[in-house]
Amino acid sequence: MVVVGGGTAGWMTAAYLTAAFGERVDITVVESADIGAVGVGEATFSDIRHFFEFLGLAERDWMPACNATYKLAVRFENWRQPGHHFYHPFEQLRSVQGFPLTDWWLRHPTTDRFDVDCFVMASLCDAGRSPRYLDGRLLEQEFVEKDGLPSTIAEYQGAQFPYAYHFEAHLLAKYLTRYATQRGVTHVVDTVREVALDERGWVSHLETAEHGRIDGDIFVDCTGFRGLLVNKALAEPFVSYQDSLPNDSAVALQVPMDMDKDPIRPCTTATAQDAGWIWTIPLISRLGTGYVYARDYLEPEEAERTLREFVGPAAADAPANHIRMRIGRSRRSWVNNVVAIGLSSGFVEPLESTGIFFIHHAIEQLVKFFPATGFDPQLQEGYNSSVQHVMDGVREFLVLHYRGAKRADNQYWRDTKTRAVPDGLAERLEAWRSKVPDAGSTYPRYHGLPPYSYNCILLGTGGIETLPSPALDLIDEKPALAEFQAIRHKARALVAALPTQNEYFRRMREGS
Ligand code: FAD
């Protein structure tokens, strides 16, 4: 197997496949020294812990090597109005008497913060806490051992973990390069000049600038937005999502940070702007930040100026990385003997940090559908439909953020209310006007996140009216009110007990 591309996608793929198949699959990674990786993509989604566990990597080893920090949530700022914020945390939503707590909160709002009332993590984020105690114990153990919130550890071991990570993308690629090459993966640093096809239209080999011909049976296209194999050589069409997600550009900065002074928030922050939003990702060494915007509404120079003003003097010397984003997906990611993974397969804007999640999901599917005994169209079909399902679902979820955002103070934000929405979302939006989503089958397209994510965005962005179940009028509210109190109580206790992220990582650095 030949993997073309040595960005996050290329090395995650090589490392995972070598962990899965060992020496039974021969893997070569070809990575150009002249064509850079995209250089962003540093916030993750909580499933990523499965990836590191699968590779057998311990946090104490890989995290310091990648300047990594913990992430408990995405913090959305100013999506409703200036000064407002809410969290979408990695925490299961509890139910009381069969109804999700957000449902109860709508019926009996005890405060104006649904996130703080329904999730412990929101308070931890507000207080900048680490999910680990200074002795290295995990917050999730505490949840289970003490008050039983949530009730079983299985809740965390399924789709959701209580936290994800931020890390420096290029350091992770380096770390995984070492991991993979130590396990037998061949690393070729060279640029692919030509992708040769056989008479069936399958890739027969690659021609490189200095290493000549490289043969393979399966080729994994991890060449980023170029889609060198899947889109260029095999001419697989690209299905754009831009009619519903118009942000097509970004400008990114790497800003120096002093962990003794600057807070390391345990969340990715997405701050709404006039033509998009700015991400802030706190690492041990620096902040990663960038403005994701739509070229139809904003010029790159103006975006960069806004970003620099937002960050302040610390950004003065940081060079800007301007990126054109290809929003959508390849019609099929697996075509003939080429499997596209990463940006070549598809991308939506990074609002919920799903780019690396797409990669991880695709690799897991590739292992499941791996053509070990020859190419079977059913395997290919199974793989493609799983990848498409996830990307189309995330697209829909992201559209909800804009549709739901209460702000409509300029043309960019007004247009988010009238733009076409993906199939099915319009009906769901209509249904949610009468009743907040609950666990169930109404959201079949959003793989990977439970329905509570929809609740968070609906309640947080505030622009779409949604109502509690009428049945709650007939049910005793005391247990739900007690649950709100228990969450507040639990959050207070944890805020008192847990160190800040700064303190936690300072201690780790000092080895105490
Ligand atoms: P790239 O990083 O572009 O790597 C492409 C590789 O292909 C490079 O190594 C290059 O050398 C190689 N290559 C290209 N052509 C050739 C050739 N001819 N010969 C040999 N090698 C070649 N995801 C998240 O999960 N969280 C985030 O917070 C996040 N933020 C993002 C912000 C922005 C603005 C963008 C654009 C993306 C973001 N993503 C995020 C997505 C994430 O960055 C990508 O999913 C991830 O970096 C994977 O990229 P890649 O490896 O597919 O492509």
Coordinates of C-alpha atoms and ligand atoms in Angstrom, one line a residue:
M1 CA 0.0 0.0 0.0
V2 CA 1.3 3.5 -0.8
V3 CA 0.1 6.5 1.1
V4 CA 0.7 9.8 -0.7
G5 CA 1.0 12.8 1.6
G6 CA 2.6 13.3 5.0
G7 CA 0.2 15.7 6.7
T8 CA -2.0 14.7 9.6
A9 CA -4.1 12.4 7.3
G10 CA -1.1 10.6 5.8
W11 CA 0.6 9.8 9.1
M12 CA -2.5 9.0 11.0
T13 CA -3.4 6.5 8.3
A14 CA 0.1 4.9 8.2
A15 CA 0.3 4.7 12.0
Y16 CA -3.2 3.2 12.4
L17 CA -2.9 0.7 9.6
T18 CA 0.4 -0.5 10.8
A19 CA -1.0 -0.9 14.3
A20 CA -4.0 -2.8 12.9
F21 CA -2.2 -5.1 10.4
G22 CA 1.5 -5.1 11.5
E23 CA 3.9 -6.5 8.9
R24 CA 1.1 -8.2 7.0
V25 CA 0.5 -5.1 5.0
D26 CA 3.5 -3.3 3.5
I27 CA 3.1 0.5 3.7
T28 CA 5.1 3.2 2.1
V29 CA 4.5 6.9 2.7
V30 CA 5.6 9.4 0.0
E31 CA 5.8 12.9 1.3
S32 CA 6.9 16.0 -0.6
A33 CA 9.5 18.2 0.9
D34 CA 8.4 21.0 -1.5
I35 CA 4.7 21.0 -1.0
G36 CA 3.7 21.9 2.6
A37 CA 0.9 20.5 4.7
V38 CA -2.0 22.8 5.3
G39 CA -0.5 23.8 8.7
V40 CA -3.7 24.0 10.7
G41 CA -6.1 21.4 12.3
E42 CA -5.1 21.4 16.0
A43 CA -8.4 21.0 17.8
T44 CA -10.1 17.6 18.0
F45 CA -13.3 15.8 18.7
S46 CA -13.6 13.5 21.7
D47 CA -13.4 10.2 19.7
I48 CA -9.8 11.0 19.1
R49 CA -8.9 9.2 22.3
H50 CA -9.9 5.9 20.6
F51 CA -7.1 6.7 18.1
F52 CA -4.4 7.1 20.6
E53 CA -5.6 4.1 22.6
F54 CA -5.6 1.9 19.5
L55 CA -2.0 2.9 18.9
G56 CA -1.1 2.1 22.5
L57 CA 0.1 5.6 23.1
A58 CA 0.0 7.0 26.6
E59 CA -0.8 10.7 27.2
R60 CA 2.3 11.1 29.3
D61 CA 4.4 10.2 26.2
W62 CA 2.7 11.8 23.2
M63 CA 1.1 14.9 24.8
P64 CA 4.3 16.7 25.9
A65 CA 5.9 15.8 22.5
C66 CA 3.0 17.6 20.7
N67 CA 2.5 20.5 23.2
A68 CA -0.9 19.1 23.7
T69 CA -3.7 20.4 26.0
Y70 CA -7.1 19.1 27.1
K71 CA -10.3 20.2 25.5
L72 CA -13.7 19.7 27.3
A73 CA -15.9 21.6 24.9
V74 CA -16.3 24.1 22.1
R75 CA -17.1 27.6 23.5
F76 CA -19.3 29.7 21.2
E77 CA -19.0 33.4 21.7
N78 CA -21.3 36.1 20.3
W79 CA -23.4 33.8 18.1
R80 CA -26.5 35.0 19.9
Q81 CA -25.4 38.6 20.7
P82 CA -22.2 40.3 21.7
G83 CA -21.0 39.2 25.2
H84 CA -23.0 36.0 25.2
H85 CA -21.3 32.6 25.3
F86 CA -22.3 28.9 25.7
Y87 CA -20.6 25.6 25.5
H88 CA -21.1 22.4 23.5
P89 CA -19.3 20.0 25.9
F90 CA -18.2 16.5 25.5
E91 CA -20.6 15.3 28.2
Q92 CA -23.6 13.1 27.9
L93 CA -26.9 14.8 28.6
R94 CA -28.7 13.2 31.6
S95 CA -32.3 12.3 31.4
V96 CA -34.9 12.5 34.2
Q97 CA -38.0 10.4 34.0
G98 CA -37.2 9.7 30.4
F99 CA -36.8 13.3 29.2
P100 CA -33.5 14.9 28.5
L101 CA -32.5 17.6 30.9
T102 CA -32.5 20.3 28.3
D103 CA -36.2 19.5 27.8
W104 CA -36.7 20.0 31.6
W105 CA -34.6 23.2 31.5
L106 CA -36.9 24.7 28.8
R107 CA -39.9 23.9 30.9
H108 CA -38.3 25.1 34.2
P109 CA -35.4 27.3 33.4
T110 CA -33.7 27.8 36.7
T111 CA -31.1 30.3 35.3
D112 CA -30.3 31.7 31.9
R113 CA -27.5 29.2 31.4
F114 CA -28.8 25.9 30.0
D115 CA -25.2 24.7 29.6
V116 CA -24.2 25.3 33.2
D117 CA -27.5 23.8 34.5
C118 CA -27.3 20.7 32.4
F119 CA -23.6 20.0 32.1
V120 CA -20.8 19.9 34.7
M121 CA -18.2 20.7 32.0
A122 CA -19.6 24.2 31.3
S123 CA -18.6 25.3 34.8
L124 CA -15.2 23.6 34.5
C125 CA -14.6 25.5 31.2
D126 CA -15.7 28.8 32.7
A127 CA -13.2 28.2 35.5
G128 CA -10.4 27.0 33.2
R129 CA -10.1 23.6 34.9
S130 CA -8.1 20.6 33.7
P131 CA -10.0 17.3 33.5
R132 CA -7.3 15.6 35.5
Y133 CA -6.3 16.0 39.1
L134 CA -2.7 16.8 39.9
D135 CA -2.1 13.2 40.9
G136 CA -3.0 12.2 37.3
R137 CA -6.5 10.8 38.2
L138 CA -9.1 11.3 35.6
L139 CA -12.3 13.3 36.0
E140 CA -14.3 10.5 34.5
Q141 CA -13.4 8.2 37.4
E142 CA -14.5 10.8 39.8
F143 CA -17.8 11.1 38.0
V144 CA -18.5 7.5 38.4
E145 CA -17.1 6.8 41.8
K146 CA -18.8 9.7 43.6
D147 CA -22.3 10.9 42.8
G148 CA -22.8 8.6 39.9
L149 CA -23.0 11.4 37.3
P150 CA -23.4 10.1 34.7
S151 CA -24.6 6.8 35.9
T152 CA -22.2 4.3 34.3
I153 CA -18.8 4.5 32.8
A154 CA -20.2 2.8 29.7
E155 CA -21.7 6.2 28.8
Y156 CA -18.2 7.5 28.4
Q157 CA -16.8 4.5 26.8
G158 CA -19.2 4.5 23.9
A159 CA -19.2 7.2 21.3
Q160 CA -18.3 9.9 23.7
F161 CA -15.3 10.6 26.0
P162 CA -15.3 13.4 28.4
Y163 CA -12.5 15.3 26.6
A164 CA -10.5 15.7 23.5
Y165 CA -7.1 17.4 22.8
H166 CA -5.5 20.3 21.2
F167 CA -2.1 19.7 19.7
E168 CA 0.5 21.1 17.3
A169 CA -0.3 19.4 14.0
H170 CA 3.2 19.3 12.7
L171 CA 4.5 17.8 15.9
L172 CA 1.9 15.1 15.9
A173 CA 2.8 14.3 12.3
K174 CA 6.4 14.0 13.4
Y175 CA 5.5 11.8 16.3
L176 CA 3.5 9.5 14.2
T177 CA 6.2 9.4 11.6
R178 CA 8.5 8.0 14.2
Y179 CA 5.8 5.6 15.5
A180 CA 5.1 4.3 12.0
T181 CA 8.7 4.0 10.7
Q182 CA 9.8 2.2 13.9
R183 CA 7.1 -0.4 13.0
G184 CA 8.3 -0.9 9.5
V185 CA 6.6 1.8 7.4
T186 CA 8.9 3.0 4.6
H187 CA 9.2 6.8 4.3
V188 CA 10.1 8.3 1.0
V189 CA 10.6 12.1 0.9
D190 CA 9.9 13.0 -2.7
T191 CA 7.3 14.7 -4.9
V192 CA 5.0 12.7 -7.0
R193 CA 5.2 14.0 -10.5
E194 CA 2.9 11.7 -12.3
V195 CA 0.1 9.2 -11.4
A196 CA 0.1 6.4 -14.0
L197 CA -3.1 4.6 -14.8
D198 CA -3.5 1.1 -16.3
E199 CA -6.0 0.3 -19.1
R200 CA -8.9 -0.1 -16.5
G201 CA -8.2 3.4 -15.1
W202 CA -6.7 2.0 -11.9
V203 CA -3.5 3.5 -10.6
S204 CA -0.6 1.3 -11.6
H205 CA 2.3 3.3 -10.1
L206 CA 3.6 6.7 -9.2
E207 CA 6.5 8.6 -10.8
T208 CA 8.5 10.6 -8.3
A209 CA 11.1 13.3 -8.9
E210 CA 14.1 11.5 -7.4
H211 CA 13.1 8.0 -6.5
G212 CA 11.6 7.0 -9.9
R213 CA 8.7 4.6 -10.0
I214 CA 6.8 3.5 -6.9
D215 CA 4.5 0.6 -7.4
G216 CA 1.6 -0.4 -5.2
D217 CA -1.8 -2.2 -5.1
I218 CA -3.8 0.2 -3.0
F219 CA -3.0 4.0 -3.1
V220 CA -4.2 6.2 -0.3
D221 CA -4.6 9.8 -1.4
C222 CA -3.7 12.1 1.5
T223 CA -2.5 15.0 -0.7
G224 CA -4.9 17.5 0.9
F225 CA -7.1 19.9 -1.0
R226 CA -5.2 18.9 -4.2
G227 CA -6.8 15.5 -4.4
L228 CA -3.9 14.5 -6.6
L229 CA -5.0 10.9 -7.1
V230 CA -8.7 10.9 -6.5
N231 CA -9.7 14.1 -8.2
K232 CA -6.9 14.9 -10.6
A233 CA -5.8 11.4 -11.8
L234 CA -9.1 9.6 -11.5
A235 CA -11.3 12.7 -12.2
E236 CA -13.7 11.8 -9.4
P237 CA -16.1 14.8 -9.2
F238 CA -16.2 17.0 -6.1
V239 CA -19.6 17.6 -4.5
S240 CA -19.6 21.2 -3.1
Y241 CA -21.4 22.1 0.1
Q242 CA -20.9 25.8 -0.6
D243 CA -24.6 26.5 -1.3
S244 CA -25.2 25.9 2.4
L245 CA -21.8 26.6 4.0
P246 CA -20.3 29.6 2.2
N247 CA -17.2 30.1 4.2
D248 CA -14.4 29.2 1.8
S249 CA -11.3 30.9 3.2
A250 CA -9.3 31.2 6.3
V251 CA -6.3 33.1 7.6
A252 CA -4.3 31.6 10.4
L253 CA -1.7 32.8 12.9
Q254 CA 0.5 31.1 15.4
V255 CA 0.8 33.3 18.4
P256 CA 3.4 32.9 21.1
M257 CA 2.0 32.3 24.5
D258 CA 3.4 32.2 28.0
M259 CA 1.8 29.4 30.1
D260 CA 2.9 31.2 33.3
K261 CA 0.7 34.2 32.4
D262 CA -1.8 33.4 29.7
P263 CA -4.8 31.2 30.5
I264 CA -4.9 27.8 28.8
R265 CA -8.7 27.4 28.4
P266 CA -9.9 23.8 28.3
C267 CA -11.9 24.4 25.2
T268 CA -11.7 25.6 21.6
T269 CA -13.3 29.0 21.2
A270 CA -15.3 30.0 18.2
T271 CA -16.0 33.7 18.2
A272 CA -18.5 35.0 15.7
Q273 CA -17.3 37.8 13.4
D274 CA -18.8 40.0 10.7
A275 CA -18.2 37.4 8.0
G276 CA -17.5 34.2 9.8
W277 CA -15.8 33.3 13.0
I278 CA -12.4 33.2 14.7
W279 CA -11.0 30.0 16.3
T280 CA -8.7 30.1 19.4
I281 CA -6.9 26.9 20.3
P282 CA -4.6 27.1 23.4
L283 CA -1.6 24.9 23.3
I284 CA 1.3 24.7 25.8
S285 CA 3.6 26.7 23.6
R286 CA 1.3 29.0 21.7
L287 CA -2.2 29.9 20.6
G288 CA -3.4 28.7 17.2
T289 CA -5.9 31.1 15.9
G290 CA -7.6 31.9 12.6
Y291 CA -10.5 33.6 10.9
V292 CA -12.8 31.4 8.8
Y293 CA -14.7 33.6 6.4
A294 CA -16.6 33.8 3.1
R295 CA -14.8 35.5 0.3
D296 CA -18.1 36.7 -1.0
Y297 CA -18.4 39.0 2.0
L298 CA -14.8 39.8 3.0
E299 CA -11.4 40.3 1.4
P300 CA -8.4 38.4 2.7
E301 CA -6.5 41.6 3.8
E302 CA -9.5 42.7 5.8
A303 CA -9.8 39.3 7.4
E304 CA -6.2 39.4 8.4
R305 CA -6.5 42.8 9.8
T306 CA -9.5 41.8 11.9
L307 CA -7.7 38.7 13.2
R308 CA -4.6 40.7 14.2
E309 CA -6.8 43.2 16.0
F310 CA -8.7 40.4 17.7
V311 CA -5.4 38.8 19.0
G312 CA -3.7 42.0 19.9
P313 CA 0.1 42.9 20.1
A314 CA 1.1 39.2 20.6
A315 CA 0.3 38.6 16.9
A316 CA 2.5 41.4 15.6
D317 CA 5.3 39.3 14.3
A318 CA 3.3 36.2 13.5
P319 CA 3.3 35.4 9.7
A320 CA -0.2 34.9 8.3
N321 CA -1.2 31.7 6.6
H322 CA -3.9 32.4 4.0
I323 CA -5.8 29.3 3.0
R324 CA -8.5 28.7 0.3
M325 CA -10.8 25.9 1.6
R326 CA -12.6 23.4 -0.6
I327 CA -15.9 22.8 1.2
G328 CA -17.6 19.5 0.3
R329 CA -16.5 16.0 -0.5
S330 CA -15.3 13.9 -3.3
R331 CA -18.4 12.1 -4.7
R332 CA -16.8 8.8 -3.7
S333 CA -13.7 8.6 -1.5
W334 CA -12.8 5.1 -2.6
V335 CA -12.5 4.9 -6.4
N336 CA -10.9 1.9 -8.1
N337 CA -7.7 1.2 -6.1
V338 CA -7.5 4.8 -4.6
V339 CA -8.9 5.7 -1.2
A340 CA -8.9 9.4 -0.4
I341 CA -8.5 10.3 3.3
G342 CA -8.3 13.7 4.8
L343 CA -8.8 17.0 2.9
S344 CA -8.7 15.1 -0.4
S345 CA -11.8 13.1 0.7
G346 CA -13.7 16.1 2.1
F347 CA -13.9 19.0 4.5
V348 CA -16.4 21.2 6.1
E349 CA -15.3 24.3 7.9
P350 CA -13.6 23.5 11.3
L351 CA -16.4 24.9 13.5
E352 CA -16.9 21.6 15.4
S353 CA -13.3 20.4 14.9
T354 CA -14.4 17.5 12.6
G355 CA -11.6 17.4 10.1
I356 CA -9.4 15.0 12.2
F357 CA -12.5 13.1 13.2
F358 CA -13.3 12.5 9.5
I359 CA -9.8 11.1 9.1
H360 CA -10.0 8.9 12.1
H361 CA -13.5 7.7 11.1
A362 CA -12.3 7.0 7.5
I363 CA -9.3 5.0 8.8
E364 CA -11.5 2.9 11.0
Q365 CA -13.8 2.2 8.1
L366 CA -10.8 1.3 5.9
V367 CA -9.7 -1.3 8.3
K368 CA -13.3 -2.7 8.5
F369 CA -13.7 -2.8 4.8
F370 CA -10.1 -3.6 3.9
P371 CA -9.9 -5.5 0.6
A372 CA -7.5 -8.1 2.1
T373 CA -8.6 -10.8 -0.4
G374 CA -9.2 -8.7 -3.5
F375 CA -11.4 -5.9 -4.6
D376 CA -15.0 -6.4 -3.9
P377 CA -17.4 -3.7 -5.0
Q378 CA -19.5 -4.3 -1.9
L379 CA -16.6 -3.4 0.4
Q380 CA -16.0 -0.2 -1.6
E381 CA -19.7 0.6 -1.5
G382 CA -19.9 0.1 2.3
Y383 CA -16.9 2.3 2.8
N384 CA -18.1 5.1 0.6
S385 CA -21.6 5.2 2.0
S386 CA -20.2 5.3 5.6
V387 CA -17.8 8.2 4.8
Q388 CA -20.5 10.1 2.9
H389 CA -23.1 9.6 5.6
V390 CA -20.7 11.2 8.2
M391 CA -19.7 14.2 6.1
D392 CA -23.2 14.9 5.0
G393 CA -24.4 14.7 8.6
V394 CA -21.7 17.1 9.8
R395 CA -22.6 19.5 7.1
E396 CA -26.2 19.5 8.3
F397 CA -25.1 20.0 11.9
L398 CA -22.9 23.0 10.9
V399 CA -25.7 24.6 8.9
L400 CA -27.8 24.5 12.1
H401 CA -25.2 26.7 13.9
Y402 CA -25.7 29.5 11.3
R403 CA -29.4 29.1 10.9
G404 CA -29.8 29.1 14.7
A405 CA -27.5 32.0 15.4
K406 CA -29.7 34.8 16.7
R407 CA -27.4 37.5 15.3
A408 CA -28.6 39.0 12.0
D409 CA -26.9 42.3 12.2
N410 CA -25.4 42.4 8.7
Q411 CA -25.8 40.9 5.3
Y412 CA -23.6 37.9 6.1
W413 CA -25.7 36.9 9.1
R414 CA -29.0 37.8 7.5
D415 CA -28.2 35.5 4.6
T416 CA -27.6 32.6 7.0
K417 CA -31.4 32.7 7.7
T418 CA -32.5 32.5 4.1
R419 CA -29.9 30.2 2.4
A420 CA -31.1 26.7 1.3
V421 CA -30.6 24.1 4.0
P422 CA -29.5 20.4 3.2
D423 CA -32.2 17.8 2.6
G424 CA -34.1 16.9 5.7
L425 CA -32.9 19.7 7.9
A426 CA -35.8 22.0 7.0
E427 CA -38.3 19.4 8.2
R428 CA -36.4 18.8 11.4
L429 CA -36.2 22.5 12.1
E430 CA -40.0 22.7 11.7
A431 CA -40.4 19.7 14.1
W432 CA -38.1 21.3 16.7
R433 CA -40.2 24.4 16.8
S434 CA -42.8 22.2 18.6
K435 CA -40.5 20.1 20.6
V436 CA -36.8 20.1 21.5
P437 CA -35.0 17.1 20.0
D438 CA -34.6 14.1 22.2
A439 CA -32.8 10.8 21.9
G440 CA -34.2 8.9 19.0
S441 CA -34.2 8.3 15.4
T442 CA -35.0 11.8 14.1
Y443 CA -31.3 12.6 13.3
P444 CA -30.1 9.6 11.4
R445 CA -27.6 11.6 9.4
Y446 CA -25.4 12.9 12.1
H447 CA -23.1 10.1 12.9
G448 CA -20.7 10.4 15.8
L449 CA -22.5 12.8 18.0
P450 CA -25.6 12.1 20.1
P451 CA -28.7 14.2 19.7
Y452 CA -27.8 16.3 22.7
S453 CA -25.4 18.2 20.4
Y454 CA -28.4 19.5 18.5
N455 CA -30.0 20.6 21.8
C456 CA -26.8 22.5 22.7
I457 CA -26.7 24.4 19.5
L458 CA -30.4 25.1 19.4
L459 CA -30.5 26.4 23.0
G460 CA -27.2 28.1 22.7
T461 CA -27.5 30.0 19.5
G462 CA -31.0 31.1 20.5
G463 CA -32.4 32.0 17.0
I464 CA -34.8 29.1 16.6
E465 CA -37.7 28.8 19.0
T466 CA -37.9 25.3 20.4
L467 CA -40.4 24.1 23.1
P468 CA -40.3 21.5 25.8
S469 CA -42.4 18.4 25.6
P470 CA -46.0 19.3 26.5
A471 CA -46.1 16.1 28.6
L472 CA -43.8 17.8 31.1
D473 CA -46.8 19.8 32.4
L474 CA -48.2 16.5 33.7
I475 CA -45.0 15.2 35.3
D476 CA -43.5 16.1 38.7
E477 CA -40.7 18.5 38.1
K478 CA -39.0 18.0 41.5
P479 CA -36.5 15.2 40.3
A480 CA -35.4 17.4 37.4
L481 CA -34.9 20.4 39.6
A482 CA -33.0 18.3 42.0
E483 CA -30.8 17.1 39.1
F484 CA -30.0 20.7 38.2
Q485 CA -29.0 21.4 41.7
A486 CA -26.9 18.2 41.8
I487 CA -25.1 19.3 38.7
R488 CA -24.4 22.7 40.1
H489 CA -23.2 21.1 43.3
K490 CA -21.0 18.7 41.5
A491 CA -19.5 21.5 39.4
R492 CA -18.7 23.6 42.4
A493 CA -17.0 20.6 44.1
L494 CA -15.0 19.8 41.0
V495 CA -14.0 23.5 40.4
A496 CA -12.7 23.5 43.9
A497 CA -10.8 20.2 43.6
L498 CA -9.3 20.4 40.1
P499 CA -6.3 22.4 39.1
T500 CA -6.5 24.9 36.3
Q501 CA -5.0 23.7 33.0
N502 CA -2.0 26.1 33.5
E503 CA -1.4 24.7 37.0
Y504 CA -1.7 21.1 35.8
F505 CA 0.7 21.4 32.9
R506 CA 3.1 23.5 34.9
R507 CA 3.3 20.7 37.4
M508 CA 3.7 18.2 34.6
R509 CA 6.5 20.3 33.1
E510 CA 8.3 20.4 36.5
G511 CA 7.8 16.7 36.9
S512 CA 5.9 17.0 40.2
Ligands
FAD1 P1 -2.4 18.4 4.2 O1 -2.1 18.8 5.6 O2 -2.5 19.5 3.2 O3 -1.2 17.4 3.7 C1 -1.0 17.1 2.4 C2 0.3 16.3 2.2 O4 0.4 15.9 0.9 C3 1.5 17.1 2.5 O5 2.4 16.3 3.3 C4 2.1 17.3 1.1 O6 3.6 17.4 1.2 C5 1.7 16.1 0.4 N1 1.6 16.2 -1.0 C6 0.8 17.0 -1.7 N2 1.1 16.8 -3.1 C7 2.1 15.9 -3.1 C8 2.8 15.3 -4.2 N3 2.6 15.7 -5.5 N4 3.8 14.4 -3.9 C9 4.0 14.1 -2.6 N5 3.4 14.6 -1.6 C10 2.4 15.5 -1.8 N6 -9.4 19.7 11.6 C11 -9.7 19.5 12.9 O7 -10.0 18.3 13.2 N7 -9.7 20.5 13.8 C12 -9.4 21.8 13.5 O8 -9.4 22.6 14.4 C13 -9.2 22.1 12.1 N8 -9.0 23.3 11.7 C14 -8.8 23.6 10.4 C15 -8.7 24.9 10.0 C16 -8.6 25.2 8.6 C17 -8.5 26.6 8.2 C18 -8.5 24.1 7.7 C19 -8.4 24.4 6.2 C20 -8.6 22.8 8.1 C21 -8.8 22.5 9.4 N9 -8.9 21.2 9.9 C22 -9.2 21.0 11.2 C23 -8.7 20.1 9.0 C24 -7.3 19.6 9.2 O9 -6.4 20.6 9.0 C25 -7.0 18.5 8.1 O10 -8.1 17.5 8.2 C26 -5.7 17.8 8.5 O11 -4.7 18.7 8.6 C27 -5.4 16.8 7.4 O12 -4.9 17.4 6.3 P2 -4.3 16.5 5.1 O13 -3.3 15.6 5.7 O14 -5.4 15.9 4.4 O15 -3.7 17.5 4.1

